[in-house]
PDB file of C-alpha atoms and ligand atoms in Angstrom:
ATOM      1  CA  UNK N   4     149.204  97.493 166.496  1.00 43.00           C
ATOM      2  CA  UNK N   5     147.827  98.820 169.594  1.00 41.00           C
ATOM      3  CA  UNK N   6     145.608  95.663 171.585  1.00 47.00           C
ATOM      4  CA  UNK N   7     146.986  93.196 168.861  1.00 48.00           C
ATOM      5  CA  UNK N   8     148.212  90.673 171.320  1.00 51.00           C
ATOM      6  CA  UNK N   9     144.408  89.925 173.002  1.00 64.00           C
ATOM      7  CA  UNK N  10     143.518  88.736 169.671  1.00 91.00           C
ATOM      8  CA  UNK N  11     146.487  86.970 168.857  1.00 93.00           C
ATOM      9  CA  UNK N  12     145.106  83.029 168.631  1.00 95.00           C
ATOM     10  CA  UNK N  13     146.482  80.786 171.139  1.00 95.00           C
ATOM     11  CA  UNK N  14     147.319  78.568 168.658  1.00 96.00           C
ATOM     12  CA  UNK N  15     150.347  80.387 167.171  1.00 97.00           C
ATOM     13  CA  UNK N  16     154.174  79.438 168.869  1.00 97.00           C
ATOM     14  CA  UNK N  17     155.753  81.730 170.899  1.00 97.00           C
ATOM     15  CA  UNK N  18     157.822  84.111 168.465  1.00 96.00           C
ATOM     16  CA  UNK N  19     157.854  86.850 166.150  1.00 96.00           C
ATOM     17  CA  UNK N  20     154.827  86.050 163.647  1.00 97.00           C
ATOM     18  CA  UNK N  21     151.389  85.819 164.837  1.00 97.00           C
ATOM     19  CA  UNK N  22     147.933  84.791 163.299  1.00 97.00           C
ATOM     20  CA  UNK N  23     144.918  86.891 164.858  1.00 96.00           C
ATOM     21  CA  UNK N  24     141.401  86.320 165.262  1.00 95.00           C
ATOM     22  CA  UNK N  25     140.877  88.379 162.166  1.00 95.00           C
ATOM     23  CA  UNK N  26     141.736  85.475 160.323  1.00 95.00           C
ATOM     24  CA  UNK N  27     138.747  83.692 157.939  1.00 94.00           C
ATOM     25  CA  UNK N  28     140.934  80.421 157.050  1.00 94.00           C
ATOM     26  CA  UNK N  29     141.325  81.625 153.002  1.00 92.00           C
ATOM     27  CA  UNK N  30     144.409  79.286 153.081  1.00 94.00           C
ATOM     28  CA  UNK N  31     146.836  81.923 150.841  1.00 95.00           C
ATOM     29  CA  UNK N  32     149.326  82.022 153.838  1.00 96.00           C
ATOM     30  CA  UNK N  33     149.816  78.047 154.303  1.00 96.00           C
ATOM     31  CA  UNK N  34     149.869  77.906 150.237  1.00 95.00           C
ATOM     32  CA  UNK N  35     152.920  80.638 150.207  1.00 96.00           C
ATOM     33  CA  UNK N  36     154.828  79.263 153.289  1.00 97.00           C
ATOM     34  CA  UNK N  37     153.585  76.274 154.183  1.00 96.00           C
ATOM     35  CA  UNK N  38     156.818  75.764 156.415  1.00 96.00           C
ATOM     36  CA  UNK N  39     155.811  78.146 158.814  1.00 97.00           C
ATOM     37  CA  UNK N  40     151.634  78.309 158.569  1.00 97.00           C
ATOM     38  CA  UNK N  41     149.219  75.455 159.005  1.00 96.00           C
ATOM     39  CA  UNK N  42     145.920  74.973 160.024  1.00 95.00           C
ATOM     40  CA  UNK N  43     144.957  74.723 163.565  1.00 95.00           C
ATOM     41  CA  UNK N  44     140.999  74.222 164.575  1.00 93.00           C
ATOM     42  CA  UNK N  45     139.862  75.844 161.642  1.00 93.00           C
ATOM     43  CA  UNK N  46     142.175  79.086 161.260  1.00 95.00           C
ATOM     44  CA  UNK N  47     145.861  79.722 160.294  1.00 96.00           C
ATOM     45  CA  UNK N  48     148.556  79.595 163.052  1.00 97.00           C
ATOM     46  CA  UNK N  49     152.380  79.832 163.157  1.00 97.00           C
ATOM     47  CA  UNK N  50     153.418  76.247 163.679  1.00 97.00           C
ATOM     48  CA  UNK N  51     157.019  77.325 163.151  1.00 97.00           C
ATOM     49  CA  UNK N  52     158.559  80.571 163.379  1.00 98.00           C
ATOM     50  CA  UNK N  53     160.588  81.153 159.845  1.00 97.00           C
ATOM     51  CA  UNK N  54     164.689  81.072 160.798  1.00 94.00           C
ATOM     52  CA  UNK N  55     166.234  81.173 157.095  1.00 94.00           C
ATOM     53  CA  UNK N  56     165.862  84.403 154.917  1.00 94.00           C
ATOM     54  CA  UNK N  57     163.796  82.631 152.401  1.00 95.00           C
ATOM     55  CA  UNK N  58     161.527  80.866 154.743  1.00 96.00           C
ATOM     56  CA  UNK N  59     161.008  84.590 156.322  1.00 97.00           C
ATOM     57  CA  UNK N  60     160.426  86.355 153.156  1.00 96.00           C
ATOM     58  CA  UNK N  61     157.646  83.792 152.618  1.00 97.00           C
ATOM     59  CA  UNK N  62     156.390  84.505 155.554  1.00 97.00           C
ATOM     60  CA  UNK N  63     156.653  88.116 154.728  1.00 97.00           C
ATOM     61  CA  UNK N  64     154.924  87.105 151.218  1.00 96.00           C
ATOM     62  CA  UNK N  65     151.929  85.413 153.535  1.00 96.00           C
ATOM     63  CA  UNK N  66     151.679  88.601 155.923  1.00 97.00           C
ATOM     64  CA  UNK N  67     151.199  90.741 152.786  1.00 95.00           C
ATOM     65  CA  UNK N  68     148.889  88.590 150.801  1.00 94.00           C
ATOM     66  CA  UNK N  69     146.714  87.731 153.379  1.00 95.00           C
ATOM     67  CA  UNK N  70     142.933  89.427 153.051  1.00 95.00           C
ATOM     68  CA  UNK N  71     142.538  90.774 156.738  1.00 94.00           C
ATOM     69  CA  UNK N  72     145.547  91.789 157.993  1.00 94.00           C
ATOM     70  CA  UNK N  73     145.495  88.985 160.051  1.00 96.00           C
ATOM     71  CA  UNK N  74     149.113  87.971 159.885  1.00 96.00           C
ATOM     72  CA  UNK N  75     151.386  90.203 161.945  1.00 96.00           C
ATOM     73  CA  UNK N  76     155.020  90.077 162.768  1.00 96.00           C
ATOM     74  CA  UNK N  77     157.338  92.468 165.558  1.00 96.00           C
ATOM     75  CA  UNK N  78     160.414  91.961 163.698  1.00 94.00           C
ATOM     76  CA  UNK N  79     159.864  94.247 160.556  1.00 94.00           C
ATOM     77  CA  UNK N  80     163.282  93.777 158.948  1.00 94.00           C
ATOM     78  CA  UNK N  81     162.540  91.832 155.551  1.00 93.00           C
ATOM     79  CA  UNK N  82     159.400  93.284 155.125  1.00 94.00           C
ATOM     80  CA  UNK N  83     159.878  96.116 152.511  1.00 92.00           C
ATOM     81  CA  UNK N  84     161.808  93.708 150.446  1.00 93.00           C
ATOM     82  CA  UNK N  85     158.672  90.811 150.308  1.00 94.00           C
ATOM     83  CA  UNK N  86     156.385  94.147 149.361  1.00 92.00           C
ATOM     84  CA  UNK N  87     158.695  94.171 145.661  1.00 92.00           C
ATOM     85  CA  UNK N  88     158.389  90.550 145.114  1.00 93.00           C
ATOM     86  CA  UNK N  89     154.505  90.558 143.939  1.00 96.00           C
ATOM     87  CA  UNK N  90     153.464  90.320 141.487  1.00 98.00           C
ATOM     88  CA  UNK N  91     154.894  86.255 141.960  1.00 97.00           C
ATOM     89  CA  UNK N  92     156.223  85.063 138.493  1.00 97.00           C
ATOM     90  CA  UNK N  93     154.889  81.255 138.437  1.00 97.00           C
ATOM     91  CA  UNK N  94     156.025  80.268 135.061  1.00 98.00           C
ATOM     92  CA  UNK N  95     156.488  82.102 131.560  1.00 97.00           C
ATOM     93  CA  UNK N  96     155.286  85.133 131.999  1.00 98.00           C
ATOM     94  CA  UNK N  97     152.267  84.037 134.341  1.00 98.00           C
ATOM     95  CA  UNK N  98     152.913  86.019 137.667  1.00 98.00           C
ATOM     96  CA  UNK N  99     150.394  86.002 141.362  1.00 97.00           C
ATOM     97  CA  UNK N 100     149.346  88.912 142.401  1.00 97.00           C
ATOM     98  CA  UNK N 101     148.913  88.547 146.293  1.00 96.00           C
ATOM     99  CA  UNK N 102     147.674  91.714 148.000  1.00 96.00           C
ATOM    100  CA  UNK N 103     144.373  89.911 148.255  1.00 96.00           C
ATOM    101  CA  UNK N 104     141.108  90.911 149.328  1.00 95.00           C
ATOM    102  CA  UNK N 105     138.249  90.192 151.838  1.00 94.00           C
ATOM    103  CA  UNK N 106     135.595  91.283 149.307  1.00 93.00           C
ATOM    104  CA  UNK N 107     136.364  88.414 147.680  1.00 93.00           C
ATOM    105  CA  UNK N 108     137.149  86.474 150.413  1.00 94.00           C
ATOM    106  CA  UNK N 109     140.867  86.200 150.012  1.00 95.00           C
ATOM    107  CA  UNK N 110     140.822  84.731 146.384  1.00 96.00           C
ATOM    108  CA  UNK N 111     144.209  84.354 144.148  1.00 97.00           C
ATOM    109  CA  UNK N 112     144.511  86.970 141.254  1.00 98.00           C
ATOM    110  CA  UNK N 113     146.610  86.607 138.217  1.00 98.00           C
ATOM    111  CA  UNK N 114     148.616  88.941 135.734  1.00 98.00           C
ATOM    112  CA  UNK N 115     149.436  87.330 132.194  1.00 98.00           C
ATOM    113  CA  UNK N 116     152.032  89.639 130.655  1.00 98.00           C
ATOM    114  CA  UNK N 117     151.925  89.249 126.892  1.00 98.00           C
ATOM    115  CA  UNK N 118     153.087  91.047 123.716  1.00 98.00           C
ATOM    116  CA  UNK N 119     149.639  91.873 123.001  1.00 98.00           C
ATOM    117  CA  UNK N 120     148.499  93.320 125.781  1.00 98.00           C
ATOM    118  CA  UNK N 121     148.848  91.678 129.396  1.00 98.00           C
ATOM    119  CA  UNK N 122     145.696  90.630 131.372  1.00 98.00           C
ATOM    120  CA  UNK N 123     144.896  90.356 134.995  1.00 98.00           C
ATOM    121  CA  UNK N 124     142.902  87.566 135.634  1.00 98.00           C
ATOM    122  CA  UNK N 125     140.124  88.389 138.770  1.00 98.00           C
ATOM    123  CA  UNK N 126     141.092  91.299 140.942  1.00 97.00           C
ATOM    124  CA  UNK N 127     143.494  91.979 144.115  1.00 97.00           C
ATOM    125  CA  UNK N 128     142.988  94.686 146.616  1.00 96.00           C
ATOM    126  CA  UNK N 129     144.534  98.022 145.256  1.00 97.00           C
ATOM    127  CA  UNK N 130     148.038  98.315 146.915  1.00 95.00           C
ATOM    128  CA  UNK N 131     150.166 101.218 145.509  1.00 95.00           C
ATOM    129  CA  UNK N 132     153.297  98.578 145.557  1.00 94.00           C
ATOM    130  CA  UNK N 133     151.771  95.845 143.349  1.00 96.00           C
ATOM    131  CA  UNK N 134     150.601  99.105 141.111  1.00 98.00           C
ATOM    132  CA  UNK N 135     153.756 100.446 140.604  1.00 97.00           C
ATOM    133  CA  UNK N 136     154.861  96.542 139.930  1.00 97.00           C
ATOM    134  CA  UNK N 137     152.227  95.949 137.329  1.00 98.00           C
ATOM    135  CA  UNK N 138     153.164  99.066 135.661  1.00 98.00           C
ATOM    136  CA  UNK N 139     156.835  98.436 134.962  1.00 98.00           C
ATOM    137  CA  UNK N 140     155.261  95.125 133.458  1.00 98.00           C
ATOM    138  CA  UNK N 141     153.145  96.883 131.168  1.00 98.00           C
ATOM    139  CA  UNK N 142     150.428  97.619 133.136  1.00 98.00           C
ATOM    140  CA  UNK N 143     146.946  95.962 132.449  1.00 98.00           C
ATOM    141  CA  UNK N 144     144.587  95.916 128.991  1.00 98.00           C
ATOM    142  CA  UNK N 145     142.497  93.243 129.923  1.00 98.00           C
ATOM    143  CA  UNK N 146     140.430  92.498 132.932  1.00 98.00           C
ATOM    144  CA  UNK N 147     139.056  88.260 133.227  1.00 98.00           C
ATOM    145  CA  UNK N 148     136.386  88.459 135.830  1.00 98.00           C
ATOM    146  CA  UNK N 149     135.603  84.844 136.372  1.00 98.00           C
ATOM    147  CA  UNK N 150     132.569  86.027 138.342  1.00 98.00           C
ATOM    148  CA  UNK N 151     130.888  87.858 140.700  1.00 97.00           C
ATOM    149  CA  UNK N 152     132.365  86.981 143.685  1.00 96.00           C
ATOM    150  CA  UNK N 153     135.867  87.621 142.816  1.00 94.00           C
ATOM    151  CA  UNK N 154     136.058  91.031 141.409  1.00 94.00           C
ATOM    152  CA  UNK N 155     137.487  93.201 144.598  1.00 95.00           C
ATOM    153  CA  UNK N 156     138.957  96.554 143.216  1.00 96.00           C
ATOM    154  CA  UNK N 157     138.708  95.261 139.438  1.00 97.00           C
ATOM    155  CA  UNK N 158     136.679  98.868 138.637  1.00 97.00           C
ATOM    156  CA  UNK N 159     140.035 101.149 140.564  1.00 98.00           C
ATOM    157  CA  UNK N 160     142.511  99.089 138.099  1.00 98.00           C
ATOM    158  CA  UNK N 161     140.244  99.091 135.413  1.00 98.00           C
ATOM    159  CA  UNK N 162     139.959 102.898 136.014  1.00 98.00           C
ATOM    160  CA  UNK N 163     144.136 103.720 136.575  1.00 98.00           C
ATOM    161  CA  UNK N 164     145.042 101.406 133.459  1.00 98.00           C
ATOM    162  CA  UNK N 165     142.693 101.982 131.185  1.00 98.00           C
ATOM    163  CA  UNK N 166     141.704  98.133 130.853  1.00 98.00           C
ATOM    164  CA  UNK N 167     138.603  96.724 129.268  1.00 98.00           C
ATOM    165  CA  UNK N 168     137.033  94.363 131.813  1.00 98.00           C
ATOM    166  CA  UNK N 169     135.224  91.004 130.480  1.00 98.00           C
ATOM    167  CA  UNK N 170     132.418  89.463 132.723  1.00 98.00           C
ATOM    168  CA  UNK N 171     129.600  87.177 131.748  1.00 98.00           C
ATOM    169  CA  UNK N 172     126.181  88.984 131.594  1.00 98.00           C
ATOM    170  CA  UNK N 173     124.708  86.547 134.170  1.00 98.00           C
ATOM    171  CA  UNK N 174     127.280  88.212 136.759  1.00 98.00           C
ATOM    172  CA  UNK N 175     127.131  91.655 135.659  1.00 97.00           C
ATOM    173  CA  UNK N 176     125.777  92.864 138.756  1.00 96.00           C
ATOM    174  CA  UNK N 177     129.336  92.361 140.059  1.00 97.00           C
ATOM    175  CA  UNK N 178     130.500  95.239 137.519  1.00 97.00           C
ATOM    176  CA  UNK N 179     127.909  96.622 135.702  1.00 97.00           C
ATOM    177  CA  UNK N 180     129.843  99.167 133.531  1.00 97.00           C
ATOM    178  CA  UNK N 181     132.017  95.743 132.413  1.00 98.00           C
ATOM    179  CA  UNK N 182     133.275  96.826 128.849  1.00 98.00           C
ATOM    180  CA  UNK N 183     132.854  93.197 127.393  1.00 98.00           C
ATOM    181  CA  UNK N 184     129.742  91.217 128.237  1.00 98.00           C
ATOM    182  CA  UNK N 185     130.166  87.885 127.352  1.00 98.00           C
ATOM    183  CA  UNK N 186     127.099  85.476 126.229  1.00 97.00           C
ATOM    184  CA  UNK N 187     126.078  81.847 126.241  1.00 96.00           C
ATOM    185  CA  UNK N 188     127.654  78.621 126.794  1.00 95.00           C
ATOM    186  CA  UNK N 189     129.888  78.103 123.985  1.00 96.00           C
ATOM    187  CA  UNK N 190     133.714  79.402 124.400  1.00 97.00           C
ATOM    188  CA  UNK N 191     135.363  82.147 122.259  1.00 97.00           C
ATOM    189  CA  UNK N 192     138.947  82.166 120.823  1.00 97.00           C
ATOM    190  CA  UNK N 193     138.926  85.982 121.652  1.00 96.00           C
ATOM    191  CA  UNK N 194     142.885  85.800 120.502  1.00 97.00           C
ATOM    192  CA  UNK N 195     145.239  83.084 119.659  1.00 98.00           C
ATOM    193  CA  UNK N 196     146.525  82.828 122.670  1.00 98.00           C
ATOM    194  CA  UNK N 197     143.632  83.377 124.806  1.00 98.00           C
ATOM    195  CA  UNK N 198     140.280  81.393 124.756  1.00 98.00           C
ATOM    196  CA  UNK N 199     137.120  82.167 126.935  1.00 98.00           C
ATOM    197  CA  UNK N 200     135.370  78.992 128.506  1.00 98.00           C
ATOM    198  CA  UNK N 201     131.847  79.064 130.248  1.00 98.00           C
ATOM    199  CA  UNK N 202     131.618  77.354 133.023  1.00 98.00           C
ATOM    200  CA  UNK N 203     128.370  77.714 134.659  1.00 98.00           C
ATOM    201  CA  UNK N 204     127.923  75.713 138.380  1.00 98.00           C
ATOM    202  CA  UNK N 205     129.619  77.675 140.925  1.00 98.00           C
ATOM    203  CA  UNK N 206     127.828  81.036 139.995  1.00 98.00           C
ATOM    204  CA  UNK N 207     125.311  80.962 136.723  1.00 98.00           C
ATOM    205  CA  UNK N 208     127.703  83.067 134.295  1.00 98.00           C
ATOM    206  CA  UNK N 209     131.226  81.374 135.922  1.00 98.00           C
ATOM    207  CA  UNK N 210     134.249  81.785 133.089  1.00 98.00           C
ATOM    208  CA  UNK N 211     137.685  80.416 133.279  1.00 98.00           C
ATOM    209  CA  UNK N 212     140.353  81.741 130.693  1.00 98.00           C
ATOM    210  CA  UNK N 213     142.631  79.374 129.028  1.00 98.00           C
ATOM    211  CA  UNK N 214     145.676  80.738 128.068  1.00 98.00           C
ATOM    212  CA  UNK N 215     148.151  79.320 125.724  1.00 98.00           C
ATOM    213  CA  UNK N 216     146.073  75.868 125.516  1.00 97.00           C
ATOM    214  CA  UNK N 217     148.649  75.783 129.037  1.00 98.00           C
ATOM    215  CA  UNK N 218     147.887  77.705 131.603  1.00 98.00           C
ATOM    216  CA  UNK N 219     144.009  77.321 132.814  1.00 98.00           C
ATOM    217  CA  UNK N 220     142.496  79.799 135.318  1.00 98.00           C
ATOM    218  CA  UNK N 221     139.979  78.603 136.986  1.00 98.00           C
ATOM    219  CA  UNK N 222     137.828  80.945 139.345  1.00 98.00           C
ATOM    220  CA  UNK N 223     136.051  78.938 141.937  1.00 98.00           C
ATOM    221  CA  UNK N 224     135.287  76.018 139.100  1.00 98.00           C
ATOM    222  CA  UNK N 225     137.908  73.905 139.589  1.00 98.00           C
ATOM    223  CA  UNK N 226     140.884  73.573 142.084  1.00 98.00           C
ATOM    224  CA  UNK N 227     143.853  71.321 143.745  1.00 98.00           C
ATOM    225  CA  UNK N 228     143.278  69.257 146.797  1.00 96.00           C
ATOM    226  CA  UNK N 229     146.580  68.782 148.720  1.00 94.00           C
ATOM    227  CA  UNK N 230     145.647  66.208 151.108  1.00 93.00           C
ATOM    228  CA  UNK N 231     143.655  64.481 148.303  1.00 95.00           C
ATOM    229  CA  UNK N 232     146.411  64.910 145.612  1.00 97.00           C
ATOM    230  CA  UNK N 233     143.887  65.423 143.055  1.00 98.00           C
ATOM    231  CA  UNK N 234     141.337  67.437 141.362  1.00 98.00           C
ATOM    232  CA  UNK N 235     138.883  68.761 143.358  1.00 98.00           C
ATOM    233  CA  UNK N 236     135.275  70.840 142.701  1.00 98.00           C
ATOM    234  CA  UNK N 237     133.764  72.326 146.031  1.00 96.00           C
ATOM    235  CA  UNK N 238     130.238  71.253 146.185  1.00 96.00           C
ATOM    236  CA  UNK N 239     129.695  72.710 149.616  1.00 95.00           C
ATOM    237  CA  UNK N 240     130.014  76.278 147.867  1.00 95.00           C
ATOM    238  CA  UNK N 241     128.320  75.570 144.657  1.00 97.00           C
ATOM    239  CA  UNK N 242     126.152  78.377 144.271  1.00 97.00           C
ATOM    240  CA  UNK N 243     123.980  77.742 141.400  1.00 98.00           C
ATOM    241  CA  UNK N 244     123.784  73.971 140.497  1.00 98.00           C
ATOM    242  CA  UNK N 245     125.783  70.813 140.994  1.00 98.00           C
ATOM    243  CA  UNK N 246     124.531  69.392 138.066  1.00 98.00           C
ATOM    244  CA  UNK N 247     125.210  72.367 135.465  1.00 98.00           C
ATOM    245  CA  UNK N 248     128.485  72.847 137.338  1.00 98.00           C
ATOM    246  CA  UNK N 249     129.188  68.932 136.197  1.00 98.00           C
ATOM    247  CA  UNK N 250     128.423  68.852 132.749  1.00 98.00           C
ATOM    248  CA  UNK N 251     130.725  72.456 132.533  1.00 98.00           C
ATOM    249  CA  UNK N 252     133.787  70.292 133.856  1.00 98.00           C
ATOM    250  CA  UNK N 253     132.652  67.343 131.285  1.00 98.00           C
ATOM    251  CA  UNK N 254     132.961  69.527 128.493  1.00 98.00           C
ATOM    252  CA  UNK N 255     136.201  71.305 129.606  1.00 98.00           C
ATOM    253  CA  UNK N 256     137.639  67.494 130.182  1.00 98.00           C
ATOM    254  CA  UNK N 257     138.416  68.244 126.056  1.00 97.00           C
ATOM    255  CA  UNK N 258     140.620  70.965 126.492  1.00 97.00           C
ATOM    256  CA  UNK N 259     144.575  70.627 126.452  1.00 97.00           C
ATOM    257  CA  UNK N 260     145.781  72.624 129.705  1.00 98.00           C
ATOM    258  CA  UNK N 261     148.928  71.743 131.989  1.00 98.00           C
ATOM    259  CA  UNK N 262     148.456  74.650 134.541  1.00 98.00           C
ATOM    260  CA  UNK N 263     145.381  75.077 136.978  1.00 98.00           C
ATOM    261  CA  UNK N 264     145.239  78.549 138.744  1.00 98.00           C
ATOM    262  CA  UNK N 265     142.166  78.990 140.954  1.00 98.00           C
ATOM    263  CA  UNK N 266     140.777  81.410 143.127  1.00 98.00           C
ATOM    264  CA  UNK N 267     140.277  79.595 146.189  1.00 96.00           C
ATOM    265  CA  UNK N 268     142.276  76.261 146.323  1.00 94.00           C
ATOM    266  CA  UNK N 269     145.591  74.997 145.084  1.00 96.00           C
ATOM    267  CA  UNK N 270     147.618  75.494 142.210  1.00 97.00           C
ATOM    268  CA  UNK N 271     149.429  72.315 140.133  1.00 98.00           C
ATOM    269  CA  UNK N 272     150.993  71.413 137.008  1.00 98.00           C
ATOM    270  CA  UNK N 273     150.828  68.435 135.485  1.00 98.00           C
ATOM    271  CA  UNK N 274     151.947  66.915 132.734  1.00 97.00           C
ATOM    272  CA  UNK N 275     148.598  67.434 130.002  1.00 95.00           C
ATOM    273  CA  UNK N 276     148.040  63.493 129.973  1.00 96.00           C
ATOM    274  CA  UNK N 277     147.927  63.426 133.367  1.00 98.00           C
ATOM    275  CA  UNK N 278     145.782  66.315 133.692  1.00 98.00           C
ATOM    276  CA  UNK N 279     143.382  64.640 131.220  1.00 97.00           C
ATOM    277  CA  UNK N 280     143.045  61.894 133.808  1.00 98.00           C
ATOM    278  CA  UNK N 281     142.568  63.428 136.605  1.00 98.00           C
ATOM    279  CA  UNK N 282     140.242  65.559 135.089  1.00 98.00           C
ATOM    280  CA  UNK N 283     138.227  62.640 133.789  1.00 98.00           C
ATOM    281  CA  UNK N 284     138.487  60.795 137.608  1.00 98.00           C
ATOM    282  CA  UNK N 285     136.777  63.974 138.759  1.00 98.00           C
ATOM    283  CA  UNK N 286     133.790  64.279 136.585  1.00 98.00           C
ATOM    284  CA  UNK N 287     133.504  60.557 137.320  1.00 98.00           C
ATOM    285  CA  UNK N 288     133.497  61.511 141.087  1.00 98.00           C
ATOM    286  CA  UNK N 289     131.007  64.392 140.409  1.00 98.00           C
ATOM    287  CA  UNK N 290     128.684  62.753 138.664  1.00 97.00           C
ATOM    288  CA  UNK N 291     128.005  59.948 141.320  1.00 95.00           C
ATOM    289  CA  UNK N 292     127.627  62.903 144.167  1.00 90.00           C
TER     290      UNK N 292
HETATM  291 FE1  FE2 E  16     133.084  82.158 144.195  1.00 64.08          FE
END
């Protein structure tokens, strides 16, 4: 792009793939190739230029998923191949969506793909690739808002699959026309498989969706430090109250779950013992800030 290499950052090495200024530190690119993107003073830069095909395509993978475009590369070649790997399959039908957005500040999205139905769990930007991906899934019945700050194009998907979109009424401002408005404080087995957990404390009417009693997503509620290597809750962007957003991760300390997907954070599995734990060491750590 024309005037690209002014706003390159100086921090980037010499090479091929370049972080701009246009980057707002969401952290997707050094989660999908950490081997080539770190962070430098606050923003994302190229610490190593990928060599080996699969460290490129993951660089490719970072370019795509990134929320501003911020991620640019002069050699194209490999690039039209990392555009057919999203959505990401994590782990038994659980896939990533990349493609994400700056309306929602670069936050993950998920797509369950189940007999029943599959779900997309918060929204990505509308990409005609990961659309024509999704639909030789199955496409999309369900739509899992967590809340309101992570819905992107949730209404455009809603609207091309014909999905019924689920959002707590505290956060319906977000997506008004929402086909299921959820209540309350208690959770709801909506379906065997899938169970509906309030989570007030980030946002007033935050909802993570535990699927499987394995794989929990979590919104903005509840995330992976990796230079911690544990649990983490972010109480610089706790919206609504510390102390509500405490006593939500006490109560969900007596779920089973092995999987945490968030919006903005890290990913892990653990073993559910060990999950249990850490979980417990947390609200011990939250209740004491
Ligand atoms: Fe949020």
């Amino acid at each position: 792009m024309e005037g690209d290499g002014i706003m390159k950052l100086e921090t980037n090495v010499e090479g091929s793939f370049y972080v701009t200024i246009a980057c707002i530190d969401c952290d997707q690119c050094r989660q999908l190739a950490p081997e080539t993107f770190s962070e430098v003073s606050g923003y994302s830069a190229v610490i190593k230029q990928p060599i080996h095909p699969t460290e490129k395509a993951k660089a490719f993978q970072a370019l795509l998923a990134c929320p501003t475009g911020a991620i640019h590369s002069e050699d194209k070649e490999g690039l039209r191949e990392a555009m057919q790997d999203f959505p990401l399959l994590i782990n038994d039908g659980v896939y990533y969506c990349g493609f994400t957005s700056h309306r929602s500040y670069g936050a993950s999205s998920y797509l369950i793909v189940h007999p029943d139905g599959n779900w997309l769990v918060d929204a990505p930007r509308w990409h005609p690739h990961l659309v024509e991906n999704i639909e030789k899934l199955g496409g999309i019945n369900y739509i899992f808002l967590t809340h309101q700050d992570d819905v992107a194009d949730a209404a455009r998907y809603a609207s091309h699959f014909q999905a019924e979109r689920f959002i707590h009424e505290k956060e319906l401002s977000a997506q008004p026309d929402a086909e299921h408005i959820m209540k309350g404080t208690e959770p709801i087995s909506w379906h065997p498989d899938f169970r509906l957990i309030m989570a007030p404390g980030h946002t007033p009417g935050h909802m993570l969706l535990l699927y499987r009693q394995q794989f929990l997503f979590t919104g903005d509620h509840l995330a992976w430090d990796r230079d911690q290597e544990d649990l983490t809750a972010y109480r610089d962007h706790c919206w609504y109250s510390w102390t509500e957003q405490t006593r939500s991760m006490q109560r969900l300390a007596e779920e089973t779950f092995s999987w945490i997907l968030p919006g903005h954070g890290d990913r892990i599995h653990l073993p559910p013992l060990q999950m249990k734990e850490a979980m417990n060491r947390l609200v011990r750590r939250m209740q004491k800030q």
